[in-house]
Every structure is written in structure tokens, then in C-alpha cells.
């Protein structure tokens, strides 16, 4: 499987992902152009898991262990 284009299920919807898929940061109000590659992924699992939402964010909106603000706060509260 290549990582340029593939499909994932996130929030009960199927979306295209991969570094070949152009996108915009999912942070409300941010218009930074990104792709849906692993470098912009919140967490490590496309589609999300128990530690991340699986959204795609620009470098300015990924924190800590490559997580968005909401997932970083959730992990800190659980610790």
C-alpha cells in the first residue's frame, strides 16, 4: 500500500487521505494549506484511536506527541 492516496473512516465518514491529498488545517479559523499525510496527522493512527482524533493540522496546531490541542488536553487530564 502506498501512502499518497488511500481511504480511511473517521467519524463514520470515509475520506481520502495521504500526502497526495491537498487539504486545509482542521483547526477552526486556520487556512494553512497542508496535505492529509502522516506528517500532519493528529496522533499515529489514520482515522484516530483512543489517544487522538485522527484529524489533520498544520505544524502550528500540532503539539506534544503530534496531537492537536484538544487531544493534548485530554491526555494531560487523563495523566
Short mmCIF file of N, CA and C in Angstrom, two decimals:
data_model
loop_
_atom_site.label_atom_id
_atom_site.label_comp_id
_atom_site.label_asym_id
_atom_site.label_seq_id
_atom_site.Cartn_x
_atom_site.Cartn_y
_atom_site.Cartn_z
N UNK A 1 0.85 -1.17 0.00
CA UNK A 1 0.00 0.00 0.00
C UNK A 1 0.89 1.23 0.00
N UNK A 2 0.61 2.16 -0.87
CA UNK A 2 1.32 3.43 -0.88
C UNK A 2 0.62 4.42 0.03
N UNK A 3 1.32 5.49 0.36
CA UNK A 3 0.75 6.47 1.26
C UNK A 3 0.39 7.78 0.58
N UNK A 4 0.37 7.80 -0.76
CA UNK A 4 -0.02 9.02 -1.46
C UNK A 4 -1.53 9.21 -1.43
N UNK A 5 -2.28 8.15 -1.65
CA UNK A 5 -3.75 8.21 -1.64
C UNK A 5 -4.30 6.92 -1.04
N UNK A 6 -5.16 7.06 -0.06
CA UNK A 6 -5.88 5.92 0.50
C UNK A 6 -7.13 6.45 1.19
N UNK A 7 -8.02 5.57 1.57
CA UNK A 7 -9.26 5.97 2.23
C UNK A 7 -9.25 5.50 3.68
N UNK A 8 -9.81 6.34 4.55
CA UNK A 8 -9.96 5.99 5.95
C UNK A 8 -11.38 6.31 6.39
N UNK A 9 -11.80 5.70 7.46
CA UNK A 9 -13.09 6.02 8.05
C UNK A 9 -12.83 6.82 9.32
N UNK A 10 -13.44 7.99 9.38
CA UNK A 10 -13.30 8.86 10.55
C UNK A 10 -14.65 9.47 10.84
N UNK A 11 -15.11 9.32 12.07
CA UNK A 11 -16.43 9.84 12.47
C UNK A 11 -17.53 9.33 11.54
N UNK A 12 -17.48 8.06 11.25
CA UNK A 12 -18.49 7.37 10.41
C UNK A 12 -18.52 7.85 8.97
N UNK A 13 -17.50 8.58 8.52
CA UNK A 13 -17.43 9.02 7.14
C UNK A 13 -16.13 8.52 6.51
N UNK A 14 -16.17 8.19 5.24
CA UNK A 14 -14.98 7.78 4.52
C UNK A 14 -14.38 9.00 3.85
N UNK A 15 -13.09 9.25 4.11
CA UNK A 15 -12.41 10.38 3.49
C UNK A 15 -11.13 9.90 2.83
N UNK A 16 -10.66 10.68 1.87
CA UNK A 16 -9.37 10.38 1.24
C UNK A 16 -8.27 10.95 2.10
N UNK A 17 -7.19 10.21 2.22
CA UNK A 17 -6.03 10.65 3.00
C UNK A 17 -4.78 10.32 2.21
N UNK A 18 -3.65 10.80 2.70
CA UNK A 18 -2.36 10.56 2.07
C UNK A 18 -1.68 11.86 1.71
N UNK A 19 -0.37 11.81 1.53
CA UNK A 19 0.37 13.02 1.23
C UNK A 19 0.04 13.61 -0.13
N UNK A 20 -0.67 12.89 -0.96
CA UNK A 20 -1.10 13.40 -2.26
C UNK A 20 -2.46 14.09 -2.23
N UNK A 21 -3.09 14.14 -1.07
CA UNK A 21 -4.41 14.73 -0.92
C UNK A 21 -4.26 16.13 -0.31
N UNK A 22 -4.57 17.15 -1.09
CA UNK A 22 -4.49 18.52 -0.60
C UNK A 22 -5.61 18.79 0.39
N UNK A 23 -5.30 19.58 1.42
CA UNK A 23 -6.29 19.87 2.46
C UNK A 23 -5.94 21.21 3.11
N UNK A 24 -6.75 21.59 4.07
CA UNK A 24 -6.54 22.77 4.89
C UNK A 24 -6.55 22.31 6.34
N UNK A 25 -5.72 22.93 7.17
CA UNK A 25 -5.69 22.62 8.59
C UNK A 25 -7.10 22.60 9.16
N UNK A 26 -7.40 21.61 9.98
CA UNK A 26 -8.74 21.45 10.53
C UNK A 26 -9.00 22.29 11.77
N UNK A 27 -8.03 23.05 12.23
CA UNK A 27 -8.25 23.96 13.37
C UNK A 27 -9.20 25.06 12.90
N UNK A 28 -10.25 25.29 13.62
CA UNK A 28 -11.23 26.31 13.26
C UNK A 28 -10.53 27.65 13.09
N UNK A 29 -10.76 28.28 11.94
CA UNK A 29 -10.19 29.59 11.65
C UNK A 29 -8.84 29.56 10.96
N UNK A 30 -8.19 28.42 10.91
CA UNK A 30 -6.88 28.32 10.25
C UNK A 30 -7.08 27.98 8.77
N UNK A 31 -6.34 28.64 7.92
CA UNK A 31 -6.47 28.39 6.48
C UNK A 31 -5.16 27.88 5.87
N UNK A 32 -4.25 27.40 6.74
CA UNK A 32 -2.95 26.90 6.28
C UNK A 32 -3.16 25.68 5.38
N UNK A 33 -2.53 25.70 4.19
CA UNK A 33 -2.63 24.57 3.27
C UNK A 33 -1.69 23.47 3.72
N UNK A 34 -2.22 22.26 3.78
CA UNK A 34 -1.47 21.07 4.19
C UNK A 34 -1.86 19.93 3.26
N UNK A 35 -1.39 18.74 3.56
CA UNK A 35 -1.91 17.55 2.90
C UNK A 35 -2.40 16.61 3.99
N UNK A 36 -3.01 15.53 3.61
CA UNK A 36 -3.51 14.57 4.60
C UNK A 36 -2.53 13.41 4.77
N UNK A 37 -1.25 13.76 4.79
CA UNK A 37 -0.20 12.78 5.04
C UNK A 37 0.04 12.59 6.51
N UNK A 38 0.85 11.61 6.84
CA UNK A 38 1.14 11.27 8.23
C UNK A 38 1.83 12.42 8.97
N UNK A 39 2.53 13.30 8.28
CA UNK A 39 3.20 14.42 8.91
C UNK A 39 2.26 15.45 9.50
N UNK A 40 1.02 15.47 9.07
CA UNK A 40 0.03 16.43 9.56
C UNK A 40 -1.06 15.76 10.39
N UNK A 41 -0.91 14.49 10.64
CA UNK A 41 -1.91 13.70 11.35
C UNK A 41 -1.83 13.90 12.86
N UNK A 42 -2.96 14.10 13.49
CA UNK A 42 -3.03 14.12 14.95
C UNK A 42 -2.95 12.68 15.42
N UNK A 43 -1.85 12.37 16.11
CA UNK A 43 -1.64 11.01 16.58
C UNK A 43 -0.84 10.19 15.60
N UNK A 44 -1.02 8.89 15.67
CA UNK A 44 -0.25 7.98 14.82
C UNK A 44 -1.12 7.07 13.96
N UNK A 45 -2.43 7.11 14.20
CA UNK A 45 -3.33 6.19 13.51
C UNK A 45 -4.30 6.96 12.63
N UNK A 46 -4.21 6.80 11.30
CA UNK A 46 -5.19 7.45 10.43
C UNK A 46 -6.60 7.01 10.84
N UNK A 47 -7.50 7.97 10.99
CA UNK A 47 -8.85 7.68 11.43
C UNK A 47 -9.03 7.87 12.92
N UNK A 48 -7.92 7.98 13.66
CA UNK A 48 -7.99 8.21 15.10
C UNK A 48 -7.97 6.93 15.90
N UNK A 49 -7.72 7.10 17.18
CA UNK A 49 -7.73 5.99 18.14
C UNK A 49 -8.02 6.56 19.52
N UNK A 50 -7.76 5.80 20.58
CA UNK A 50 -8.08 6.27 21.93
C UNK A 50 -7.21 7.43 22.39
N UNK A 51 -6.13 7.73 21.67
CA UNK A 51 -5.22 8.81 22.07
C UNK A 51 -5.29 10.03 21.16
N UNK A 52 -5.99 9.94 20.05
CA UNK A 52 -6.03 11.06 19.10
C UNK A 52 -7.28 11.03 18.24
N UNK A 53 -7.59 12.20 17.69
CA UNK A 53 -8.80 12.31 16.87
C UNK A 53 -8.58 11.89 15.42
N UNK A 54 -7.32 11.83 14.98
CA UNK A 54 -7.05 11.45 13.60
C UNK A 54 -7.28 12.57 12.62
N UNK A 55 -7.41 13.81 13.12
CA UNK A 55 -7.58 14.97 12.24
C UNK A 55 -6.24 15.38 11.64
N UNK A 56 -6.29 16.35 10.75
CA UNK A 56 -5.08 16.83 10.06
C UNK A 56 -4.90 18.31 10.35
N UNK A 57 -3.71 18.65 10.88
CA UNK A 57 -3.44 20.00 11.34
C UNK A 57 -2.08 20.47 10.86
N UNK A 58 -1.93 21.78 10.68
CA UNK A 58 -0.65 22.36 10.31
C UNK A 58 0.31 22.24 11.50
N UNK A 59 1.58 22.47 11.27
CA UNK A 59 2.58 22.37 12.32
C UNK A 59 2.34 23.30 13.48
N UNK A 60 1.68 24.41 13.23
CA UNK A 60 1.39 25.38 14.28
C UNK A 60 0.32 24.86 15.25
N UNK A 61 -0.49 23.90 14.79
CA UNK A 61 -1.59 23.40 15.61
C UNK A 61 -1.44 21.94 16.03
N UNK A 62 -0.23 21.41 15.91
CA UNK A 62 0.10 20.10 16.46
C UNK A 62 1.06 20.31 17.61
N UNK A 63 0.83 19.65 18.71
CA UNK A 63 1.61 19.85 19.92
C UNK A 63 2.14 18.54 20.45
N UNK A 64 2.97 18.62 21.47
CA UNK A 64 3.42 17.44 22.22
C UNK A 64 3.76 16.26 21.34
N UNK A 65 3.04 15.18 21.53
CA UNK A 65 3.28 13.94 20.81
C UNK A 65 2.49 13.92 19.50
N UNK A 66 2.65 14.99 18.72
CA UNK A 66 1.97 15.13 17.43
C UNK A 66 0.45 15.04 17.58
N UNK A 67 -0.08 15.80 18.55
CA UNK A 67 -1.52 15.82 18.80
C UNK A 67 -2.04 17.26 18.67
N UNK A 68 -3.31 17.36 18.31
CA UNK A 68 -3.96 18.67 18.27
C UNK A 68 -4.18 19.16 19.70
N UNK A 69 -4.61 20.38 19.84
CA UNK A 69 -4.81 20.97 21.17
C UNK A 69 -5.80 20.16 22.03
N UNK A 70 -6.92 19.79 21.45
CA UNK A 70 -7.95 19.06 22.21
C UNK A 70 -7.43 17.71 22.69
N UNK A 71 -6.72 16.98 21.85
CA UNK A 71 -6.22 15.67 22.24
C UNK A 71 -5.08 15.80 23.25
N UNK A 72 -4.25 16.85 23.13
CA UNK A 72 -3.20 17.09 24.10
C UNK A 72 -3.80 17.35 25.48
N UNK A 73 -4.85 18.18 25.53
CA UNK A 73 -5.51 18.48 26.80
C UNK A 73 -6.16 17.25 27.40
N UNK A 74 -6.77 16.41 26.57
CA UNK A 74 -7.42 15.19 27.06
C UNK A 74 -6.39 14.24 27.65
N UNK A 75 -5.24 14.08 26.99
CA UNK A 75 -4.18 13.22 27.51
C UNK A 75 -3.62 13.75 28.82
N UNK A 76 -3.47 15.07 28.93
CA UNK A 76 -2.95 15.66 30.16
C UNK A 76 -3.92 15.47 31.33
N UNK A 77 -5.21 15.56 31.04
CA UNK A 77 -6.23 15.36 32.09
C UNK A 77 -6.25 13.92 32.56
N UNK A 78 -5.99 12.99 31.64
CA UNK A 78 -6.02 11.56 31.99
C UNK A 78 -4.79 11.14 32.79
N UNK A 79 -3.73 11.92 32.68
CA UNK A 79 -2.47 11.54 33.36
C UNK A 79 -2.50 11.77 34.84
#
